[in-house]
PDB file of C-alpha atoms and ligand atoms in Angstrom:
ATOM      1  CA  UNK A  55       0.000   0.000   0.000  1.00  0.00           C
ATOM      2  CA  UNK A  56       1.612   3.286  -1.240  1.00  0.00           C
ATOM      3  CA  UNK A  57       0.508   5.245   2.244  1.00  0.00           C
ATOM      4  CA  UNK A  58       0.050   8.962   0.512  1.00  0.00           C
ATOM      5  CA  UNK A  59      -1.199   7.647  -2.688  1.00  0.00           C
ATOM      6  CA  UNK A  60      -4.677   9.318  -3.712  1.00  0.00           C
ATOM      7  CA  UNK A  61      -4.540   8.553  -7.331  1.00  0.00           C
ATOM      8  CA  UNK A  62      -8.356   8.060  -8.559  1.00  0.00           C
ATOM      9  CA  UNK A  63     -10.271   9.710  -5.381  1.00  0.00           C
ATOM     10  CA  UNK A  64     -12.154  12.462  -5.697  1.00  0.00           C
ATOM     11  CA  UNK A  65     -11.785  15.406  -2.859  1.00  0.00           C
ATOM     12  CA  UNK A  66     -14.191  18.118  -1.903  1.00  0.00           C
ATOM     13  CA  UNK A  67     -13.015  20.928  -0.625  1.00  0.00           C
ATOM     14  CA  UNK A  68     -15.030  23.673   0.641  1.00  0.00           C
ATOM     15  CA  UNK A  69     -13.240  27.316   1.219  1.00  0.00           C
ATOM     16  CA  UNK A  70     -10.976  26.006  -1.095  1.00  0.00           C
ATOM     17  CA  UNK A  71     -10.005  29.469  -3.236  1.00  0.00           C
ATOM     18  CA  UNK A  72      -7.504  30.220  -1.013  1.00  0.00           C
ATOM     19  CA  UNK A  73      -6.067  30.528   2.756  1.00  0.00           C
ATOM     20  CA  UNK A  74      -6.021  27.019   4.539  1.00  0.00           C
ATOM     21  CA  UNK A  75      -8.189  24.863   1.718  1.00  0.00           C
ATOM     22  CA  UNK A  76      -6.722  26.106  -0.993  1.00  0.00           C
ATOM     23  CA  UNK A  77      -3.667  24.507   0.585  1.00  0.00           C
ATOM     24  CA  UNK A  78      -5.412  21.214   1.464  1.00  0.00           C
ATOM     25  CA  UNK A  79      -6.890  20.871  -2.677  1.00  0.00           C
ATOM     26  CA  UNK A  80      -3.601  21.574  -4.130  1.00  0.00           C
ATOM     27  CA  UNK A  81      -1.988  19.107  -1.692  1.00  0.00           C
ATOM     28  CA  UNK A  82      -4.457  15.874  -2.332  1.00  0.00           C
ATOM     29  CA  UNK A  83      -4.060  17.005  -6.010  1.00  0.00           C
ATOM     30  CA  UNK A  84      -0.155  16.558  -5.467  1.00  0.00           C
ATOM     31  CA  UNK A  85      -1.156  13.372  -4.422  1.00  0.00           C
ATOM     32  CA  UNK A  86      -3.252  11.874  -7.127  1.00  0.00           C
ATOM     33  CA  UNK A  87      -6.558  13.132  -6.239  1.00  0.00           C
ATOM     34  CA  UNK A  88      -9.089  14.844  -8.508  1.00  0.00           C
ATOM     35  CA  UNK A  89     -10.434  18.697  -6.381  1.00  0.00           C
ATOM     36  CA  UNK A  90     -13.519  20.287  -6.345  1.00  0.00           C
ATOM     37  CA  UNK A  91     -12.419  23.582  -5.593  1.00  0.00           C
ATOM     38  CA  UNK A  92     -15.348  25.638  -4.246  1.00  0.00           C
ATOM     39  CA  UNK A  93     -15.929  29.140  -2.184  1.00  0.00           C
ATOM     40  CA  UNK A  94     -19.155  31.880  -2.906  1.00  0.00           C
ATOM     41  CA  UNK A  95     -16.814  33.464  -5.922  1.00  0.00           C
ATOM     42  CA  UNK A  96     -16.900  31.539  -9.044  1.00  0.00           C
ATOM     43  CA  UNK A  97     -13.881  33.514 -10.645  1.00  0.00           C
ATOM     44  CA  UNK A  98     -11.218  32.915  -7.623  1.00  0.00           C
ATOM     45  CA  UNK A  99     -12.349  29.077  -7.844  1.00  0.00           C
ATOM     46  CA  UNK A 100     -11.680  28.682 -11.662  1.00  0.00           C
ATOM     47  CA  UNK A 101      -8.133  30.281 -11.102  1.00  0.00           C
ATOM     48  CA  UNK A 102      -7.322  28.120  -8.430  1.00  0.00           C
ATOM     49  CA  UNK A 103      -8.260  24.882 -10.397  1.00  0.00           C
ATOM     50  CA  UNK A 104      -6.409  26.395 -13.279  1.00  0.00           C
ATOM     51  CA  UNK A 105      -3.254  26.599 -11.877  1.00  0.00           C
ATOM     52  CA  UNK A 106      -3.355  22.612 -10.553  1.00  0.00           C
ATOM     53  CA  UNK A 107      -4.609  21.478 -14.002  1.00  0.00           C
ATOM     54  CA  UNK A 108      -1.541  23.689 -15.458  1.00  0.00           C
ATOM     55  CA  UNK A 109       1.109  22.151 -13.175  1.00  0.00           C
ATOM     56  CA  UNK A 110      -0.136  18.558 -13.685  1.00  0.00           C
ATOM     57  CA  UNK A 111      -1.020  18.834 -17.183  1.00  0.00           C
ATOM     58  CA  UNK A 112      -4.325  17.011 -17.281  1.00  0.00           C
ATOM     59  CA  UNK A 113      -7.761  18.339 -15.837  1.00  0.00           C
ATOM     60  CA  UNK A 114      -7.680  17.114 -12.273  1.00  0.00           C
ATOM     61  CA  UNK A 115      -9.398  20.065 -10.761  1.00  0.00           C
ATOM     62  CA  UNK A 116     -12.977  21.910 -11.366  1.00  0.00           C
ATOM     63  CA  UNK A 117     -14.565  24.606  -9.855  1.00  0.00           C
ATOM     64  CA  UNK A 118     -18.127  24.718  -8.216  1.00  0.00           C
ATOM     65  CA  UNK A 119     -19.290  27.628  -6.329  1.00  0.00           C
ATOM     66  CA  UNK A 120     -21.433  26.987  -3.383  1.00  0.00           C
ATOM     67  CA  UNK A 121     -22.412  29.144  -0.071  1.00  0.00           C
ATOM     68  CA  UNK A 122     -22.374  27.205   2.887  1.00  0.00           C
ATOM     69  CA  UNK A 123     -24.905  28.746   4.299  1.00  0.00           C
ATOM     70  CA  UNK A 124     -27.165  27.031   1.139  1.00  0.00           C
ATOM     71  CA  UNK A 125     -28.139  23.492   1.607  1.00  0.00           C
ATOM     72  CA  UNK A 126     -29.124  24.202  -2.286  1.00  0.00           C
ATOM     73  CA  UNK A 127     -25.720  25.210  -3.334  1.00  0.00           C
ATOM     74  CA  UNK A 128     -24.632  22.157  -0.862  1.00  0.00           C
ATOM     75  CA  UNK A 129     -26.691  19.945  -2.608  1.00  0.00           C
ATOM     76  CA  UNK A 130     -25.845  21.046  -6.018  1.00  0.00           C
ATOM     77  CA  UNK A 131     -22.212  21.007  -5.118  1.00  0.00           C
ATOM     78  CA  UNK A 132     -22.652  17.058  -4.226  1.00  0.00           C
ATOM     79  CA  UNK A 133     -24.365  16.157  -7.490  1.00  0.00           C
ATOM     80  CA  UNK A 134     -22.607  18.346 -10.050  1.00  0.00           C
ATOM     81  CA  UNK A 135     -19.009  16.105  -8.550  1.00  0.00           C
ATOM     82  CA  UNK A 136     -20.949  13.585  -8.990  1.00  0.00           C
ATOM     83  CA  UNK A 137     -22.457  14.138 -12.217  1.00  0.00           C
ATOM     84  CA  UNK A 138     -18.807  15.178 -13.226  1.00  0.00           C
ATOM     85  CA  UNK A 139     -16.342  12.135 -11.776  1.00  0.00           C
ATOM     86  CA  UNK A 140     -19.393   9.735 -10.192  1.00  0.00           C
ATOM     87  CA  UNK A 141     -18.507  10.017  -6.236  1.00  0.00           C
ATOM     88  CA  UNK A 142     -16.978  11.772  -3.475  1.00  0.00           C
ATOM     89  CA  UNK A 143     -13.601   9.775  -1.679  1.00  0.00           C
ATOM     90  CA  UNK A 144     -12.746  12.569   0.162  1.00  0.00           C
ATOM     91  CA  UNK A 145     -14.867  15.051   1.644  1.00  0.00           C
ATOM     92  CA  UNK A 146     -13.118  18.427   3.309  1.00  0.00           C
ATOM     93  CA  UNK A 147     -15.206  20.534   5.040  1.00  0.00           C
ATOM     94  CA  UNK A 148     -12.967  23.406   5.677  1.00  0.00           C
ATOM     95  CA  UNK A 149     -14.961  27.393   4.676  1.00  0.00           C
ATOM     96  CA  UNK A 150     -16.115  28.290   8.356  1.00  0.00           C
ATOM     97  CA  UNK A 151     -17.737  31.849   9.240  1.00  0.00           C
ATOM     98  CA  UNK A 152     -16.650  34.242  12.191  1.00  0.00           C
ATOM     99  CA  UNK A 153     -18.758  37.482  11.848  1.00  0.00           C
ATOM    100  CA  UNK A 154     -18.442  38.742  15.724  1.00  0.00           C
ATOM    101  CA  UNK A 155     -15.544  39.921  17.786  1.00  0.00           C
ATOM    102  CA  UNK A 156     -16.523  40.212  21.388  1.00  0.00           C
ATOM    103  CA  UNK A 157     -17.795  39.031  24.724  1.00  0.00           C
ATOM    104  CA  UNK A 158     -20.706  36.859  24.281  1.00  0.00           C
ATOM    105  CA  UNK A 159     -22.617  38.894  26.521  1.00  0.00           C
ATOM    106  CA  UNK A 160     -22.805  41.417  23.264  1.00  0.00           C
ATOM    107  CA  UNK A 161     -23.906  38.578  19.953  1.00  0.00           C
ATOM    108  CA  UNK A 162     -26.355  39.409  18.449  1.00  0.00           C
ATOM    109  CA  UNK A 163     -29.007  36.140  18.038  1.00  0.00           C
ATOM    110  CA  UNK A 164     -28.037  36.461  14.409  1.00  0.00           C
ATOM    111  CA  UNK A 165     -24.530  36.239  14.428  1.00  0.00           C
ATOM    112  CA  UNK A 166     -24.267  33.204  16.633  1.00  0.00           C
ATOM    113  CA  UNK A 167     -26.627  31.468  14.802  1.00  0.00           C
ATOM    114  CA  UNK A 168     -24.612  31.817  11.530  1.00  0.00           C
ATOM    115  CA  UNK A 169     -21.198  30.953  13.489  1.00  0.00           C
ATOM    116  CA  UNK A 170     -23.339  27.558  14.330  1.00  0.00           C
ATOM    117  CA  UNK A 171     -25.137  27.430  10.897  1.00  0.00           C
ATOM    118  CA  UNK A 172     -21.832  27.731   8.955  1.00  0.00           C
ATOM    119  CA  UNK A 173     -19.002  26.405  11.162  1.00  0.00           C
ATOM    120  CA  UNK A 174     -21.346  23.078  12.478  1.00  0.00           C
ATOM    121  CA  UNK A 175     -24.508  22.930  10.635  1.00  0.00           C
ATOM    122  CA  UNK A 176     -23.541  23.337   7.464  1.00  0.00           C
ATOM    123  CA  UNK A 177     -20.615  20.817   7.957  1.00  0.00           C
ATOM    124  CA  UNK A 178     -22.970  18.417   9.308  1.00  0.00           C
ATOM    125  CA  UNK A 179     -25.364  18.803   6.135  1.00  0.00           C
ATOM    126  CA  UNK A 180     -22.530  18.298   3.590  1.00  0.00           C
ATOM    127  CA  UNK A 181     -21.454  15.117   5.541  1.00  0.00           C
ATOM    128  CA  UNK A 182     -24.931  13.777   5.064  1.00  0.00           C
ATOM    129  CA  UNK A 183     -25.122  14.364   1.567  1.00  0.00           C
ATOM    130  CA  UNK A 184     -22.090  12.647   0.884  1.00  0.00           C
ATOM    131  CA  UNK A 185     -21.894   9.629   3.657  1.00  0.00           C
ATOM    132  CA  UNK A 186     -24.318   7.476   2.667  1.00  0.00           C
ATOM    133  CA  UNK A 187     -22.683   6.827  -0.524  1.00  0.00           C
ATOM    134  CA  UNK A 188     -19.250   5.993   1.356  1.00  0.00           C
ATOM    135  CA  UNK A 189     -20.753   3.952   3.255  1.00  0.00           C
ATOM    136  CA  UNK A 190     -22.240   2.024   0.525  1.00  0.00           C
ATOM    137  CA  UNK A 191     -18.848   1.640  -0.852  1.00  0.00           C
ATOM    138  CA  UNK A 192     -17.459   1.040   2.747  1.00  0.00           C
ATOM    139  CA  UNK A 193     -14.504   3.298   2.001  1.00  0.00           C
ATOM    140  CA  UNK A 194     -14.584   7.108   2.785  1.00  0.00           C
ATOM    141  CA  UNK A 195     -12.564  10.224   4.822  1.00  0.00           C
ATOM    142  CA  UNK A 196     -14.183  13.336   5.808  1.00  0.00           C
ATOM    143  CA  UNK A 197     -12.075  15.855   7.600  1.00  0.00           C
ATOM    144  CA  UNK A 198     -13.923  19.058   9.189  1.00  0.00           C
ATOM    145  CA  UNK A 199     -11.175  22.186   9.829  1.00  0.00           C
ATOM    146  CA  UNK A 200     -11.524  22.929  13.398  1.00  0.00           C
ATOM    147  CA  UNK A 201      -8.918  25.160  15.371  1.00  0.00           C
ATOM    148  CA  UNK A 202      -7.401  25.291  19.036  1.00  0.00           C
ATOM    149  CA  UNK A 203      -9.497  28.107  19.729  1.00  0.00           C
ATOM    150  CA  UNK A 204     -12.402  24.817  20.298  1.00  0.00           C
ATOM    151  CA  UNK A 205     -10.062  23.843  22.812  1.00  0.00           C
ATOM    152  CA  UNK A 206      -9.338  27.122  24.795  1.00  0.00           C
ATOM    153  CA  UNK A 207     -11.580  29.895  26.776  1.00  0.00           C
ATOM    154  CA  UNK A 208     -11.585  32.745  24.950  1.00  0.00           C
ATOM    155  CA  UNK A 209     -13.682  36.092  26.037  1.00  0.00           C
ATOM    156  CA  UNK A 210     -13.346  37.799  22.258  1.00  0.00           C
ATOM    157  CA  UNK A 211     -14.425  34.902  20.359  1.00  0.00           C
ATOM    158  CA  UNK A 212     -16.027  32.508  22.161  1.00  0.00           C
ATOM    159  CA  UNK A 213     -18.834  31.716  19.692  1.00  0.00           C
ATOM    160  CA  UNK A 214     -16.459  30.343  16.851  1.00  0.00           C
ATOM    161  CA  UNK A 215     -14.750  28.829  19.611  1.00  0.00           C
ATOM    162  CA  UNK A 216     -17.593  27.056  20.944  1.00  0.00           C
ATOM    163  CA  UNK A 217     -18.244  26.143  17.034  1.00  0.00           C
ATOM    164  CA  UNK A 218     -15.128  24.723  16.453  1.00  0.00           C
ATOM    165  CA  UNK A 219     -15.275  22.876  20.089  1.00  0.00           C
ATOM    166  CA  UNK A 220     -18.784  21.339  18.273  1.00  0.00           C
ATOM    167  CA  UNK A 221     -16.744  20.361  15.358  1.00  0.00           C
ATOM    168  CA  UNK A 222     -14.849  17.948  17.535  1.00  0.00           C
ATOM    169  CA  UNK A 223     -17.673  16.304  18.416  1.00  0.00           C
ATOM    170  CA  UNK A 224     -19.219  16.281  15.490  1.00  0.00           C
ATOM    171  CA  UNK A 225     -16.408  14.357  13.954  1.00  0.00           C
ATOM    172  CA  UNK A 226     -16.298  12.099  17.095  1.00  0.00           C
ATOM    173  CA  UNK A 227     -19.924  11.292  16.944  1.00  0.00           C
ATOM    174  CA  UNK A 228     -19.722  10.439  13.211  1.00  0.00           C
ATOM    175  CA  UNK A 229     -16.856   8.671  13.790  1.00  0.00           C
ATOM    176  CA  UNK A 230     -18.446   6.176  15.740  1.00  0.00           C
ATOM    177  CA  UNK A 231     -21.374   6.283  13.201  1.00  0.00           C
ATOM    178  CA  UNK A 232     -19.534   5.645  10.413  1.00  0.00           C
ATOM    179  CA  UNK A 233     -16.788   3.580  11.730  1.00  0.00           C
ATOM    180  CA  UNK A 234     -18.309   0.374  11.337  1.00  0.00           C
ATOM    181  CA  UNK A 235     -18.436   1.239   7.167  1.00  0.00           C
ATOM    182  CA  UNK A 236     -14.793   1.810   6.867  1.00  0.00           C
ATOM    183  CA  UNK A 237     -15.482   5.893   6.901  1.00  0.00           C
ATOM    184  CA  UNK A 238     -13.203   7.707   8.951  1.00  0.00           C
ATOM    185  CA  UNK A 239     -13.904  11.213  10.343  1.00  0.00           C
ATOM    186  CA  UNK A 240     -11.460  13.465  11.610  1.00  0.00           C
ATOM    187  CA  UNK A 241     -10.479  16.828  12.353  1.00  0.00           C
ATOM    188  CA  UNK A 242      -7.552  18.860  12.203  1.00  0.00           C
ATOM    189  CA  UNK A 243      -7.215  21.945  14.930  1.00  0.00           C
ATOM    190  CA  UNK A 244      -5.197  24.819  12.911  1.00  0.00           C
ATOM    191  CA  UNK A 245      -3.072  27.269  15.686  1.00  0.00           C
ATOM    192  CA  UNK A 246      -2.578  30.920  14.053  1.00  0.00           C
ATOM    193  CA  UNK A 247      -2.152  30.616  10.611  1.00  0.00           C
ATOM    194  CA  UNK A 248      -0.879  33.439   7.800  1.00  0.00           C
ATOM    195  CA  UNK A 249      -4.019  34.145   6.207  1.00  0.00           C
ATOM    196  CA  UNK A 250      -6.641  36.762   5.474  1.00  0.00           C
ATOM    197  CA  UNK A 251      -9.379  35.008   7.581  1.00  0.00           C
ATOM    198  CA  UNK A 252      -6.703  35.609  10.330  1.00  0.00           C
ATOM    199  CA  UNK A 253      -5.048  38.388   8.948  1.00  0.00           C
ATOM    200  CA  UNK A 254      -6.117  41.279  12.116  1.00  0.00           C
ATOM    201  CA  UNK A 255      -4.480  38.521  14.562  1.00  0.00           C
ATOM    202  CA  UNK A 256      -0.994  38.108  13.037  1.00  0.00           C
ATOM    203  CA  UNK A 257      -1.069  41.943  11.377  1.00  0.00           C
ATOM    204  CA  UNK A 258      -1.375  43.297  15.017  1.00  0.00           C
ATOM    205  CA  UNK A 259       2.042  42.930  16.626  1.00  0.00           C
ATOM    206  CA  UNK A 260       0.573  42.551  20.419  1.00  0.00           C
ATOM    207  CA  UNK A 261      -1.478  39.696  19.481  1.00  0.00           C
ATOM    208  CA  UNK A 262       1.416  38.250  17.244  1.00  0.00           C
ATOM    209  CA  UNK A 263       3.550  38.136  20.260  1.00  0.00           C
ATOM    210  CA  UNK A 264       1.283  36.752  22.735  1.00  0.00           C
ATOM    211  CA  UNK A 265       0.875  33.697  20.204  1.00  0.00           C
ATOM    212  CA  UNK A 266       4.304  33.523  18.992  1.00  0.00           C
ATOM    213  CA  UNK A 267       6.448  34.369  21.994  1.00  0.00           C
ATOM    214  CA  UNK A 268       4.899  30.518  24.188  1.00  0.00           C
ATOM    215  CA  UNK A 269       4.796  28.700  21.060  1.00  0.00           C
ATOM    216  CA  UNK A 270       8.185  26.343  20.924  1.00  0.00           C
ATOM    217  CA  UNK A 271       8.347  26.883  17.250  1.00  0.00           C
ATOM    218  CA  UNK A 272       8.355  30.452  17.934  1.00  0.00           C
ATOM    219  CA  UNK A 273       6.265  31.574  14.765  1.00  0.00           C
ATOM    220  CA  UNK A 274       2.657  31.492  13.336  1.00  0.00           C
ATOM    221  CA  UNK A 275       1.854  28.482  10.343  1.00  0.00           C
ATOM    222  CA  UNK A 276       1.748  29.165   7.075  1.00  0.00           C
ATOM    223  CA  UNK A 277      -1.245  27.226   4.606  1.00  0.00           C
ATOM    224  CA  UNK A 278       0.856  24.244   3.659  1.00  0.00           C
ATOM    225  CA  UNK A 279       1.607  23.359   6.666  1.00  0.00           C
ATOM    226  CA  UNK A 280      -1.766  21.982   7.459  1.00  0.00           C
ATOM    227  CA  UNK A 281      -2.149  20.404   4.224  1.00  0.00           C
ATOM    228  CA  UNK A 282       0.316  17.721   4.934  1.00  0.00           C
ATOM    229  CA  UNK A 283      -1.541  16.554   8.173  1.00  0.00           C
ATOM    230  CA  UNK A 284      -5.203  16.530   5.647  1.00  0.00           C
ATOM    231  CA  UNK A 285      -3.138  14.638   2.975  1.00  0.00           C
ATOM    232  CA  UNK A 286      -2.851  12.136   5.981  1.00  0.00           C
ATOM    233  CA  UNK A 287      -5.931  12.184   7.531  1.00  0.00           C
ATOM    234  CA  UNK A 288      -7.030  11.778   4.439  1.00  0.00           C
ATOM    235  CA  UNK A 289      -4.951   9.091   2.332  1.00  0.00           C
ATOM    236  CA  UNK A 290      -4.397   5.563   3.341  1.00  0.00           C
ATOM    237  CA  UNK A 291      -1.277   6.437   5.953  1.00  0.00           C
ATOM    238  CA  UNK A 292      -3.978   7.022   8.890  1.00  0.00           C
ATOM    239  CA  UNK A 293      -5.953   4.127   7.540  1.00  0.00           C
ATOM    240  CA  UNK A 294      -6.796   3.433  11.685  1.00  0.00           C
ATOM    241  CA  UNK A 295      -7.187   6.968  12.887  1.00  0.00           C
ATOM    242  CA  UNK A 296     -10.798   8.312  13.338  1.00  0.00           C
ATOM    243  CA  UNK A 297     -12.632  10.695  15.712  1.00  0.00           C
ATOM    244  CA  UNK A 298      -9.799  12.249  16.229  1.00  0.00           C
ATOM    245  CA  UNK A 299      -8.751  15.873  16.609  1.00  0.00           C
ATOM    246  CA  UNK A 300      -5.117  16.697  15.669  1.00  0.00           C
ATOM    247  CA  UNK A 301      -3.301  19.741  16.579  1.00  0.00           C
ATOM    248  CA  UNK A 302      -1.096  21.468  14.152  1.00  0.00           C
ATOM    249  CA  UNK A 303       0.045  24.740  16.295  1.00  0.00           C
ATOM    250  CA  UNK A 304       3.535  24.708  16.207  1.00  0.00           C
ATOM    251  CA  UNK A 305       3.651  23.562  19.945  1.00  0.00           C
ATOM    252  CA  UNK A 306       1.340  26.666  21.440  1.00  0.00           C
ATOM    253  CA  UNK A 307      -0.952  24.736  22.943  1.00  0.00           C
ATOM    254  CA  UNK A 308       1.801  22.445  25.081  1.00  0.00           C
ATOM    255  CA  UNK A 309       3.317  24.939  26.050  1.00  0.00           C
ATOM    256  CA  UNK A 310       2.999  26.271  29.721  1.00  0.00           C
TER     257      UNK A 310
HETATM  258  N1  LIG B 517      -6.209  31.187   9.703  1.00  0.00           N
HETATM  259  C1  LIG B 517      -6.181  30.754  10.955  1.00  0.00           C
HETATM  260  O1  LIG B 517      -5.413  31.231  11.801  1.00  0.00           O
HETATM  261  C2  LIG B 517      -7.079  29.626  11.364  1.00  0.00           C
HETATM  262  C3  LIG B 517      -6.837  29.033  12.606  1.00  0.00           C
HETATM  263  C4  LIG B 517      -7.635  27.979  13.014  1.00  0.00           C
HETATM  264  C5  LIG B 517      -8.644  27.519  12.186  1.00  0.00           C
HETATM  265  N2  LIG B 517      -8.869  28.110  10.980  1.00  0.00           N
HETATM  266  C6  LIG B 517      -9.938  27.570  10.158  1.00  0.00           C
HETATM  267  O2  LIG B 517      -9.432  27.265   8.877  1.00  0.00           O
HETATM  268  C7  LIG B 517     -10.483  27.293   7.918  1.00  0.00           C
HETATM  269  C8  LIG B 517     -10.064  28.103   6.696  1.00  0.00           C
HETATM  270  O3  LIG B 517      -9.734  29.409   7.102  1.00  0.00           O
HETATM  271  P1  LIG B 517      -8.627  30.272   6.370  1.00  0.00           P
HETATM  272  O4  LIG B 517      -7.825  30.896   7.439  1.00  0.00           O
HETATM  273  O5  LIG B 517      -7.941  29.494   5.316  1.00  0.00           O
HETATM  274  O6  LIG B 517      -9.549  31.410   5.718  1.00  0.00           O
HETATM  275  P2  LIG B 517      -9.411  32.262   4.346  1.00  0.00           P
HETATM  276  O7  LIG B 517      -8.015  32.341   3.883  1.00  0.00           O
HETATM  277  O8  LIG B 517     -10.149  33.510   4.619  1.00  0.00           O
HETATM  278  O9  LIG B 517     -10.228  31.373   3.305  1.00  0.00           O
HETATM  279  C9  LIG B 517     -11.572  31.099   3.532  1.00  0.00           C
HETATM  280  C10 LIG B 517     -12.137  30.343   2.351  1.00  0.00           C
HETATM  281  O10 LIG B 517     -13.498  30.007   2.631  1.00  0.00           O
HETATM  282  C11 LIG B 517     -14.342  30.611   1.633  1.00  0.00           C
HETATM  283  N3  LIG B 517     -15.597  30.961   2.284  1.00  0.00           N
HETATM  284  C12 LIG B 517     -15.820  31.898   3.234  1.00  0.00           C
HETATM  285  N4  LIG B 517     -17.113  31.922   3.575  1.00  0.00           N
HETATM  286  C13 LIG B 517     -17.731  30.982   2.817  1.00  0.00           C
HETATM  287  C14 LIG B 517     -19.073  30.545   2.677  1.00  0.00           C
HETATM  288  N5  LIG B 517     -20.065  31.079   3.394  1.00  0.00           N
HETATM  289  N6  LIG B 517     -19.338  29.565   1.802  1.00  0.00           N
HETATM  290  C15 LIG B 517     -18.353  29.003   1.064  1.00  0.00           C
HETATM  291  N7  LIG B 517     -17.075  29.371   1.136  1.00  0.00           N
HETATM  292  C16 LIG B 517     -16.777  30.367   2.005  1.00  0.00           C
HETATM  293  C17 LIG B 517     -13.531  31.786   1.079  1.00  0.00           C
HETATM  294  O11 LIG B 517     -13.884  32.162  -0.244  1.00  0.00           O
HETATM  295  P3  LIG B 517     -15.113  33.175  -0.592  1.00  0.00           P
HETATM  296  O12 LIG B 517     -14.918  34.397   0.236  1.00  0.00           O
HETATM  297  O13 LIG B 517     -14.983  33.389  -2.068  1.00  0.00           O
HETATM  298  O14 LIG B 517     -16.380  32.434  -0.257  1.00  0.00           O
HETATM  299  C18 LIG B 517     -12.151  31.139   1.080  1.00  0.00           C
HETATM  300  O15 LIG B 517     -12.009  30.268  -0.017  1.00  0.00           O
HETATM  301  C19 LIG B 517     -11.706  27.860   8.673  1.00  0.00           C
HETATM  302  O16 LIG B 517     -12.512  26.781   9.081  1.00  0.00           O
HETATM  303  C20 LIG B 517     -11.096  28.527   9.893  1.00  0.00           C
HETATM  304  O17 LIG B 517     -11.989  28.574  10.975  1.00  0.00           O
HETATM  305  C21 LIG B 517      -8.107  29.157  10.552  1.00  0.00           C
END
């Protein structure tokens, strides 16, 4: 068994026209898979899948636009992979929402129900669309994109933190679901990484410091390196891993 190989799956990736998934498609494309590259802009999607089609030389990425706020554009999403390569392999929920900064004594009803709707909801609604037809072929991965901030107290964003806490669960409940069909469900919990969704974090120096300066690798994470750990979670090398969360922080959680 070649332990990285993903030659003939087919990956969805959600939030995939850049930051963290764009990362994650380009890496299971490395690897042999075929990408769905999808965010709300069509134009940022087709680029994306471009560029991997251009350095492989064959078409081994497509673009479909979908909200995930939409179970339509979910739904259509699902069958338009389908109706292009037959199935989903792979499934990477990964776009997630955070639309308040604050203590949660000041949300707005409306903004923590879209940080639930689009960071747990929506992830669970994807996965149902697409299990059923792993588990008919008793072979699947789905990986949701959590972050540490599910594993901390936080009193600025402690909605998307209790989101991404939910995540966790999520995968561990449909872990145990699932497990018995050869689907595997994991997460992966991101520390600070270099990108827009992030940017006001790692552009403000104070902040920058207070994550860098505990973190043993002394630095925030750049896109790619997540993508290695979703390769694996995803690919044959963690072939008895499941309903598990792991950390990719650079040490900042460890640390004291
Ligand atoms: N960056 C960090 O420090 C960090 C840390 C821990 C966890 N995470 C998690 O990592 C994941 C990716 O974040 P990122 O940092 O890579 O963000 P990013 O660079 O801002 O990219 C976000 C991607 O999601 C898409 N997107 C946003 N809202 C969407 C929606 N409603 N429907 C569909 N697609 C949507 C964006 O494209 P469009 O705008 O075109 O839709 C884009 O492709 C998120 O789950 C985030 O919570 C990030």
């Amino acid at each position: 068994m070649e332990l990285f190989d993903l030659t003939g799956k087919v990956a969805v990736v959600t939030g995939s026209s850049k930051g963290i998934g764009k990362a994650i498609a380009e890496r299971l494309a490395d690897h042999g898979a075929k990408v769905v590259i999808s965010s709300r802009k069509a134009e940022p999607c087709e680029q994306v899948a471009n560029a991997i089609n251009d350095k492989h030389g064959d078409t081994r990425a497509i673009a479909i636009p979908a909200n995930i706020a939409s179970k339509e554009d979910l739904q259509r999403l699902v069958d338009d992979t389908r109706a292009t390569w037959g199935q989903i392999d792979i499934l990477v929920c990964n776009a997630a929402t955070n639309p308040y900064a604050g203590p949660m004594s000041g949300i707005a009803d409306e903004q923590f129900n879209k940080i639930l709707q689009n960071n747990v909801v929506s992830n669970h609604w994807l996965i149902q669309m697409v299990a059923p037809e792993m588990v008919a072929r008793n072979d699947g991965a789905i990986l949701v994109i959590s972050s540490i901030g599910g594993l901390r107290g936080n009193a600025v964003i402690g909605a998307y933190n209790i989101s991404k806490a939910a995540d966790m669960q999520l995968v561990r409940n449909l872990a145990v679901e699932y497990g018995p069909h050869n689907v595997r469900v994991n997460c992966i919990a991101p520390g600070l990484i270099k990108t827009d969704f992030a940017r006001y974090l790692w552009e403000t120096p104070e902040i920058l410091k207070t994550v860098t300066d505990p973190a043993p690798l002394k630095r925030i994470g750049l896109p790619d390196e997540i993508a290695g750990s979703a390769v694996y979670l995803c690919s044959p090398a963690s072939s008895y891993v499941t309903g598990q969360t792991l950390v990719v922080d650079g040490g900042m959680t460890i640390a004291w």
